[in-house]
Amino acid sequence: MTQSNQTQITLSRPDDWHLHLRDDLALERTVSDTASVFGRAIVMPNLRPPVTSTALALDYKNRIVKNIPANSQFEPLMTLYLTDNTSADEIYRAKESGIVHAVKLYPAGATTNSDAGVTDLKHCYQTLEAMQKIGMHLLVHGEVTAADIDVFDREKVFIDQVLIPLMNDFPELRIVFEHITTSNAAEFVSSASDNIAATITPHHLLLNRNDLLVGGIHPHHYCLPVLKRNTHQQALIKAATSGSKKFFLGTDSAPHPRAGKEASCGCAGIYSAHAAIELYAEAFEAANALDKLESFASFNGPDFYRLPRNEDKITLVKESWDVPETLTFADSSLVPMRAGNQIHWKVVS
Ligand SMILES: NC(=O)N[C@@H](CC(=O)O)C(=O)O
Ligand SMILES: [Zn+2]
Ligand SMILES: [Zn+2]
């Protein structure tokens, strides 16, 4: 059967390898949306204050678990926020805990709540040594922050200025290049050693910078790394649907209250957790590659993290549904991806 008229797809339950759940009142919305479909999620640590220790990660996990719906087996996979002062001992404690699966590098100033991030990776070499030794994954927001670097070039420059030297100094360190947005990153990951992989978001597959800037400025399409030109979008689609084991699902679903997005200096982040796997199904169908969705969404991630694949399955059907203009979020509301429009796949089980 040609895929273009495929009307149903069943796949092993997917996981989200890059997710912002936020905290406290926000958890009711974010945890239930993700937990209704995904088996596990790598929960990003960029809270205020950030999750910089195993103890804080455990407390955070407990707050998340309280919001998991009764009928869901969802498991949050916790991460630590790397700072200049993170000790190797903290890495050993994290590994020992069994609940921390990775450490996240936010270059200071690169994105939301990144001001406590790393100012110079050289400060972290003992910590990185420990991570390499015990196989703790380093997740990177791959952008430089120098003011003289064009925002559209930040990711490309990060490869040469940070990633390549890092991989030379730590050739065994397992790295996830998060939310890649350029052909440069896709090509680099494809050709680099097996210990580096990448996540790709649904918005960087479905949108490009025209969707941010044409016909008016669209604040709900503003995210970091920023949407790039369509040639980069095409390169990401090619990578995601290539069948390569180095690319897997990471929504980077990053909610902000509506007022924070619709502002003269709006927050960066796109909320997709309400319809993430459906949005990926649209992107893979458009590329006539629905047969590649299961590996990208359900196999490549657990395989790279050396975790078991989920055993149960989900089914989506080709059915359009209306996305609300807003969703409740903490004590206010957020504008989800595709708000006020339709999504053309629907999870039925
Ligand atoms: N991606 C975003 O635009 N924002 C994320 C942070 C991040 O992943 O960079 C957030 O936490 O708001
Ligand atoms: Zn990021
Ligand atoms: Zn993120």
Short mmCIF file of C-alpha atoms and ligand atoms in Angstrom, two decimals:
data_model
loop_
_atom_site.label_atom_id
_atom_site.label_comp_id
_atom_site.label_asym_id
_atom_site.label_seq_id
_atom_site.Cartn_x
_atom_site.Cartn_y
_atom_site.Cartn_z
CA MET A 1 0.00 0.00 0.00
CA THR A 2 1.51 3.37 -0.93
CA GLN A 3 1.99 5.43 2.18
CA SER A 4 0.45 8.59 0.78
CA ASN A 5 -3.07 7.26 1.45
CA GLN A 6 -2.20 5.51 4.70
CA THR A 7 -5.04 6.16 7.15
CA GLN A 8 -3.77 4.37 10.28
CA ILE A 9 -0.40 3.77 11.89
CA THR A 10 0.49 1.66 14.92
CA LEU A 11 3.89 2.08 16.57
CA SER A 12 5.69 1.15 19.75
CA ARG A 13 4.91 3.72 22.41
CA PRO A 14 7.18 6.70 21.74
CA ASP A 15 9.32 8.64 24.23
CA ASP A 16 10.11 12.36 24.28
CA TRP A 17 13.88 12.87 24.68
CA HIS A 18 13.66 16.66 25.16
CA LEU A 19 10.80 18.10 27.23
CA HIS A 20 10.16 21.13 29.44
CA LEU A 21 7.52 20.31 32.05
CA ARG A 22 8.12 23.50 34.09
CA ASP A 23 7.02 23.24 37.74
CA ASP A 24 4.28 23.58 40.39
CA LEU A 25 0.90 24.61 38.93
CA ALA A 26 2.15 24.17 35.34
CA LEU A 27 2.68 20.45 35.89
CA GLU A 28 -1.03 19.67 35.75
CA ARG A 29 -1.19 20.69 32.07
CA THR A 30 2.25 19.62 30.91
CA VAL A 31 2.49 16.21 32.60
CA SER A 32 -1.00 15.08 31.57
CA ASP A 33 -0.49 16.12 27.93
CA THR A 34 2.79 14.23 27.58
CA ALA A 35 1.87 11.27 29.79
CA SER A 36 -1.24 10.55 27.74
CA VAL A 37 0.94 9.37 24.83
CA PHE A 38 4.64 9.10 25.72
CA GLY A 39 6.15 6.34 27.81
CA ARG A 40 9.10 8.35 29.11
CA ALA A 41 10.55 11.82 28.74
CA ILE A 42 13.92 13.44 29.39
CA VAL A 43 12.84 16.32 31.62
CA MET A 44 14.94 19.43 31.12
CA PRO A 45 16.38 21.08 34.28
CA ASN A 46 16.13 24.77 33.37
CA LEU A 47 13.82 25.74 36.21
CA ARG A 48 14.24 28.82 38.41
CA PRO A 49 16.36 27.92 40.33
CA PRO A 50 17.82 25.24 38.05
CA VAL A 51 18.02 21.55 38.95
CA THR A 52 21.74 21.48 39.76
CA SER A 53 21.88 18.50 42.17
CA THR A 54 20.62 14.95 42.51
CA ALA A 55 18.62 15.96 45.59
CA LEU A 56 16.86 18.72 43.65
CA ALA A 57 16.22 16.27 40.78
CA LEU A 58 14.62 13.80 43.17
CA ASP A 59 12.37 16.49 44.69
CA TYR A 60 11.42 17.66 41.18
CA LYS A 61 10.63 14.09 40.10
CA ASN A 62 8.32 13.71 43.10
CA ARG A 63 6.42 16.86 42.11
CA ILE A 64 6.08 15.55 38.55
CA VAL A 65 4.94 12.07 39.60
CA LYS A 66 2.11 13.59 41.67
CA ASN A 67 0.66 14.91 38.38
CA ILE A 68 0.81 11.67 36.36
CA PRO A 69 -2.75 10.54 35.54
CA ALA A 70 -3.79 7.30 37.26
CA ASN A 71 -4.06 5.34 33.99
CA SER A 72 -0.61 6.35 32.72
CA GLN A 73 2.67 4.45 33.14
CA PHE A 74 4.65 7.59 32.25
CA GLU A 75 8.20 7.75 33.66
CA PRO A 76 10.09 11.06 33.89
CA LEU A 77 13.84 10.69 33.22
CA MET A 78 15.58 13.43 35.18
CA THR A 79 18.58 15.56 34.24
CA LEU A 80 21.02 17.89 35.98
CA TYR A 81 21.74 21.45 34.88
CA LEU A 82 25.51 21.75 34.32
CA THR A 83 27.19 24.77 35.91
CA ASP A 84 30.82 25.87 36.21
CA ASN A 85 30.68 24.43 39.74
CA THR A 86 29.08 21.02 39.16
CA SER A 87 31.40 18.50 40.86
CA ALA A 88 32.40 15.05 39.68
CA ASP A 89 30.98 13.79 43.00
CA GLU A 90 27.57 15.13 41.97
CA ILE A 91 27.83 13.07 38.77
CA TYR A 92 28.58 9.91 40.76
CA ARG A 93 25.65 10.70 43.10
CA ALA A 94 23.41 11.25 40.07
CA LYS A 95 24.39 7.91 38.54
CA GLU A 96 23.94 6.16 41.88
CA SER A 97 20.44 7.62 42.23
CA GLY A 98 19.22 5.78 39.15
CA ILE A 99 16.80 8.65 38.41
CA VAL A 100 19.21 11.03 36.63
CA HIS A 101 19.93 10.00 33.06
CA ALA A 102 21.82 12.97 31.67
CA VAL A 103 23.40 16.34 32.30
CA LYS A 104 22.32 19.38 30.27
CA LEU A 105 24.73 22.02 29.02
CA TYR A 106 23.17 25.45 28.64
CA PRO A 107 25.76 27.95 27.42
CA ALA A 108 25.17 30.93 29.73
CA GLY A 109 22.73 33.32 28.13
CA ALA A 110 21.82 31.01 25.24
CA THR A 111 18.13 30.53 26.01
CA THR A 112 15.35 30.48 28.62
CA ASN A 113 16.67 30.29 32.21
CA SER A 114 20.25 29.77 30.98
CA ASP A 115 21.89 32.58 32.95
CA ALA A 116 23.19 30.04 35.49
CA GLY A 117 24.67 28.02 32.62
CA VAL A 118 28.29 27.30 31.77
CA THR A 119 30.53 30.27 31.00
CA ASP A 120 33.54 28.17 29.97
CA LEU A 121 33.49 24.41 29.44
CA LYS A 122 37.11 24.26 30.64
CA HIS A 123 35.68 24.75 34.15
CA CYS A 124 33.80 21.45 33.72
CA TYR A 125 36.58 19.16 32.54
CA GLN A 126 36.76 17.08 35.74
CA THR A 127 32.98 16.67 35.61
CA LEU A 128 33.03 15.74 31.93
CA GLU A 129 35.80 13.24 32.67
CA ALA A 130 33.54 11.60 35.25
CA MET A 131 30.60 11.58 32.84
CA GLN A 132 32.70 9.98 30.12
CA LYS A 133 33.93 7.34 32.55
CA ILE A 134 30.47 6.27 33.74
CA GLY A 135 28.58 6.77 30.47
CA MET A 136 26.42 9.69 31.68
CA HIS A 137 25.01 11.51 28.65
CA LEU A 138 25.78 15.16 27.98
CA LEU A 139 22.88 17.00 26.31
CA VAL A 140 23.80 20.27 24.67
CA HIS A 141 21.88 23.38 23.71
CA GLY A 142 24.18 23.90 20.75
CA GLU A 143 24.51 27.65 20.33
CA VAL A 144 27.28 30.13 21.04
CA THR A 145 26.23 33.39 22.66
CA ALA A 146 28.80 35.94 21.52
CA ALA A 147 27.01 39.17 20.64
CA ASP A 148 28.87 39.51 17.33
CA ILE A 149 27.58 36.16 16.03
CA ASP A 150 24.44 36.40 13.93
CA VAL A 151 21.59 34.56 15.70
CA PHE A 152 21.09 32.43 12.57
CA ASP A 153 24.75 31.31 12.73
CA ARG A 154 24.93 30.46 16.45
CA GLU A 155 24.41 26.71 15.96
CA LYS A 156 26.83 26.41 13.05
CA VAL A 157 29.55 28.30 14.97
CA PHE A 158 28.91 26.12 18.06
CA ILE A 159 29.94 23.04 16.06
CA ASP A 160 33.38 24.43 15.22
CA GLN A 161 34.02 26.45 18.39
CA VAL A 162 32.64 24.07 21.06
CA LEU A 163 31.47 20.65 19.85
CA ILE A 164 34.49 19.55 17.82
CA PRO A 165 37.04 20.55 20.52
CA LEU A 166 34.82 18.90 23.16
CA MET A 167 34.65 15.63 21.21
CA ASN A 168 38.42 15.71 20.63
CA ASP A 169 39.01 16.09 24.38
CA PHE A 170 36.37 13.51 25.34
CA PRO A 171 36.18 11.01 22.45
CA GLU A 172 34.08 8.51 24.46
CA LEU A 173 31.61 11.02 25.94
CA ARG A 174 28.06 10.28 24.84
CA ILE A 175 26.48 13.49 23.51
CA VAL A 176 23.02 14.50 22.32
CA PHE A 177 23.03 17.59 20.12
CA GLU A 178 19.61 18.90 21.13
CA HIS A 179 16.99 20.42 18.85
CA ILE A 180 19.22 20.72 15.80
CA THR A 181 18.00 23.32 13.31
CA THR A 182 20.58 23.41 10.48
CA SER A 183 21.93 21.29 7.65
CA ASN A 184 25.35 21.90 9.24
CA ALA A 185 24.29 20.12 12.44
CA ALA A 186 22.52 17.31 10.59
CA GLU A 187 25.57 16.66 8.40
CA PHE A 188 27.95 16.92 11.34
CA VAL A 189 26.00 14.41 13.45
CA SER A 190 25.58 12.04 10.49
CA SER A 191 29.31 11.95 9.79
CA ALA A 192 30.62 12.11 13.39
CA SER A 193 31.42 9.16 15.67
CA ASP A 194 28.72 6.87 17.03
CA ASN A 195 28.71 8.51 20.48
CA ILE A 196 26.86 11.59 19.22
CA ALA A 197 23.17 11.72 18.27
CA ALA A 198 20.59 14.48 17.88
CA THR A 199 16.99 15.34 18.66
CA ILE A 200 14.76 17.11 16.17
CA THR A 201 11.58 18.98 17.13
CA PRO A 202 8.23 18.86 15.29
CA HIS A 203 8.33 22.62 14.71
CA HIS A 204 11.72 22.55 13.01
CA LEU A 205 10.35 19.86 10.68
CA LEU A 206 7.05 21.62 9.94
CA LEU A 207 8.08 25.30 9.98
CA ASN A 208 10.81 27.64 8.76
CA ARG A 209 11.65 31.27 9.39
CA ASN A 210 8.98 32.47 6.97
CA ASP A 211 6.41 31.09 9.45
CA LEU A 212 7.96 33.38 12.04
CA LEU A 213 8.34 36.56 9.99
CA VAL A 214 6.05 36.65 6.94
CA GLY A 215 2.60 38.30 7.13
CA GLY A 216 3.49 39.81 10.49
CA ILE A 217 5.62 38.58 13.37
CA HIS A 218 4.30 35.31 14.82
CA PRO A 219 5.47 35.17 18.44
CA HIS A 220 4.13 31.66 18.97
CA HIS A 221 6.63 30.43 16.38
CA TYR A 222 9.55 32.05 18.21
CA CYS A 223 11.84 29.48 19.79
CA LEU A 224 15.56 28.90 20.35
CA PRO A 225 17.40 27.86 18.34
CA VAL A 226 15.42 30.09 16.03
CA LEU A 227 13.62 28.66 12.98
CA LYS A 228 16.00 28.72 9.99
CA ARG A 229 15.54 29.08 6.19
CA ASN A 230 13.66 26.38 4.31
CA THR A 231 16.82 24.68 3.01
CA HIS A 232 17.74 23.83 6.60
CA GLN A 233 14.18 22.63 7.25
CA GLN A 234 14.51 20.29 4.25
CA ALA A 235 17.85 18.98 5.58
CA LEU A 236 16.22 18.19 8.95
CA ILE A 237 13.34 16.36 7.23
CA LYS A 238 15.91 14.35 5.26
CA ALA A 239 17.83 13.49 8.43
CA ALA A 240 14.74 12.59 10.47
CA THR A 241 13.34 10.33 7.75
CA SER A 242 16.72 8.89 6.67
CA GLY A 243 16.45 5.81 8.86
CA SER A 244 19.71 6.83 10.60
CA LYS A 245 19.79 5.74 14.24
CA LYS A 246 21.44 9.05 15.16
CA PHE A 247 18.24 11.11 15.01
CA PHE A 248 15.30 10.77 17.37
CA LEU A 249 12.23 12.48 18.78
CA GLY A 250 12.67 15.41 21.14
CA THR A 251 9.76 17.87 21.06
CA ASP A 252 11.42 20.67 23.03
CA SER A 253 7.85 21.43 24.05
CA ALA A 254 8.50 24.63 26.02
CA PRO A 255 5.39 26.33 27.43
CA HIS A 256 5.22 30.01 28.32
CA PRO A 257 2.13 31.95 29.46
CA ARG A 258 0.43 33.74 26.55
CA ALA A 259 1.39 37.15 27.95
CA GLY A 260 5.05 36.12 27.94
CA LYS A 261 4.90 35.25 24.25
CA GLU A 262 2.77 38.19 23.04
CA ALA A 263 5.17 40.85 24.29
CA SER A 264 7.64 43.41 22.99
CA CYS A 265 10.41 41.02 24.07
CA GLY A 266 8.73 37.64 23.87
CA CYS A 267 9.84 34.39 25.48
CA ALA A 268 11.34 31.61 23.38
CA GLY A 269 9.51 28.32 23.21
CA ILE A 270 6.77 26.42 21.35
CA TYR A 271 4.27 24.20 23.17
CA SER A 272 3.61 20.97 21.22
CA ALA A 273 3.01 18.39 23.97
CA HIS A 274 -0.76 18.51 23.34
CA ALA A 275 -0.28 16.98 19.88
CA ALA A 276 3.38 16.07 19.49
CA ILE A 277 3.24 12.62 17.89
CA GLU A 278 0.42 13.78 15.64
CA LEU A 279 2.54 16.69 14.40
CA TYR A 280 5.48 14.37 13.71
CA ALA A 281 3.09 12.05 11.81
CA GLU A 282 2.14 15.00 9.58
CA ALA A 283 5.80 15.77 8.89
CA PHE A 284 6.72 12.15 8.12
CA GLU A 285 3.61 11.66 5.96
CA ALA A 286 4.43 14.83 3.98
CA ALA A 287 7.87 13.30 3.31
CA ASN A 288 6.20 10.02 2.32
CA ALA A 289 8.17 8.39 5.14
CA LEU A 290 5.57 7.17 7.64
CA ASP A 291 7.44 3.85 7.66
CA LYS A 292 10.40 5.67 9.28
CA LEU A 293 8.37 7.26 12.11
CA GLU A 294 8.53 4.33 14.55
CA SER A 295 12.34 4.16 14.60
CA PHE A 296 12.62 7.93 15.00
CA ALA A 297 9.93 8.13 17.69
CA SER A 298 10.25 4.85 19.55
CA PHE A 299 13.53 2.98 18.88
CA ASN A 300 16.50 5.32 18.23
CA GLY A 301 16.13 7.22 21.52
CA PRO A 302 16.04 4.30 23.97
CA ASP A 303 18.74 2.54 21.92
CA PHE A 304 21.09 5.54 22.19
CA TYR A 305 20.35 5.91 25.93
CA ARG A 306 20.85 2.13 26.31
CA LEU A 307 17.37 1.79 27.81
CA PRO A 308 14.75 -0.80 26.85
CA ARG A 309 12.21 0.08 24.19
CA ASN A 310 8.60 0.43 25.34
CA GLU A 311 6.66 -2.77 24.84
CA ASP A 312 3.14 -1.46 24.37
CA LYS A 313 1.88 0.37 21.29
CA ILE A 314 -0.15 3.40 20.24
CA THR A 315 -2.32 3.86 17.18
CA LEU A 316 -2.98 7.04 15.21
CA VAL A 317 -5.65 7.47 12.55
CA LYS A 318 -5.79 10.00 9.73
CA GLU A 319 -8.52 12.21 11.19
CA SER A 320 -8.53 16.01 11.47
CA TRP A 321 -9.33 17.73 14.72
CA ASP A 322 -9.48 21.31 15.87
CA VAL A 323 -6.75 22.67 18.15
CA PRO A 324 -8.11 25.17 20.71
CA GLU A 325 -6.94 28.78 20.51
CA THR A 326 -5.58 28.50 24.07
CA LEU A 327 -5.03 25.85 26.74
CA THR A 328 -5.14 26.36 30.49
CA PHE A 329 -1.61 26.66 31.86
CA ALA A 330 -0.90 27.12 35.58
CA ASP A 331 -3.07 30.10 36.64
CA SER A 332 -3.20 31.53 33.11
CA SER A 333 -3.18 30.15 29.58
CA LEU A 334 -0.86 29.28 26.70
CA VAL A 335 -1.20 29.25 22.93
CA PRO A 336 -0.31 25.75 21.64
CA MET A 337 1.31 24.94 18.32
CA ARG A 338 -1.33 24.96 15.50
CA ALA A 339 -3.77 26.88 17.79
CA GLY A 340 -7.07 27.64 16.07
CA ASN A 341 -6.23 25.31 13.18
CA GLN A 342 -6.45 21.59 12.48
CA ILE A 343 -4.12 18.66 13.02
CA HIS A 344 -4.68 15.78 10.61
CA TRP A 345 -3.70 12.75 12.70
CA LYS A 346 -5.29 11.64 15.94
CA VAL A 347 -4.12 9.23 18.64
CA VAL A 348 -6.89 6.71 19.25
CA SER A 349 -5.12 4.33 21.66
N1 LIG B 1 13.60 26.09 23.14
C1 LIG B 1 13.15 27.22 23.57
O1 LIG B 1 12.88 28.13 22.79
N2 LIG B 1 13.01 27.43 24.91
C2 LIG B 1 13.28 26.44 25.95
C3 LIG B 1 14.75 26.36 26.29
C4 LIG B 1 15.53 25.64 25.23
O2 LIG B 1 15.26 24.47 24.97
O3 LIG B 1 16.39 26.27 24.64
C5 LIG B 1 12.52 26.84 27.19
O4 LIG B 1 12.76 26.22 28.24
O5 LIG B 1 11.70 27.78 27.10
ZN ZN B 2 17.59 24.49 24.19
ZN ZN B 3 14.65 22.74 25.44
#
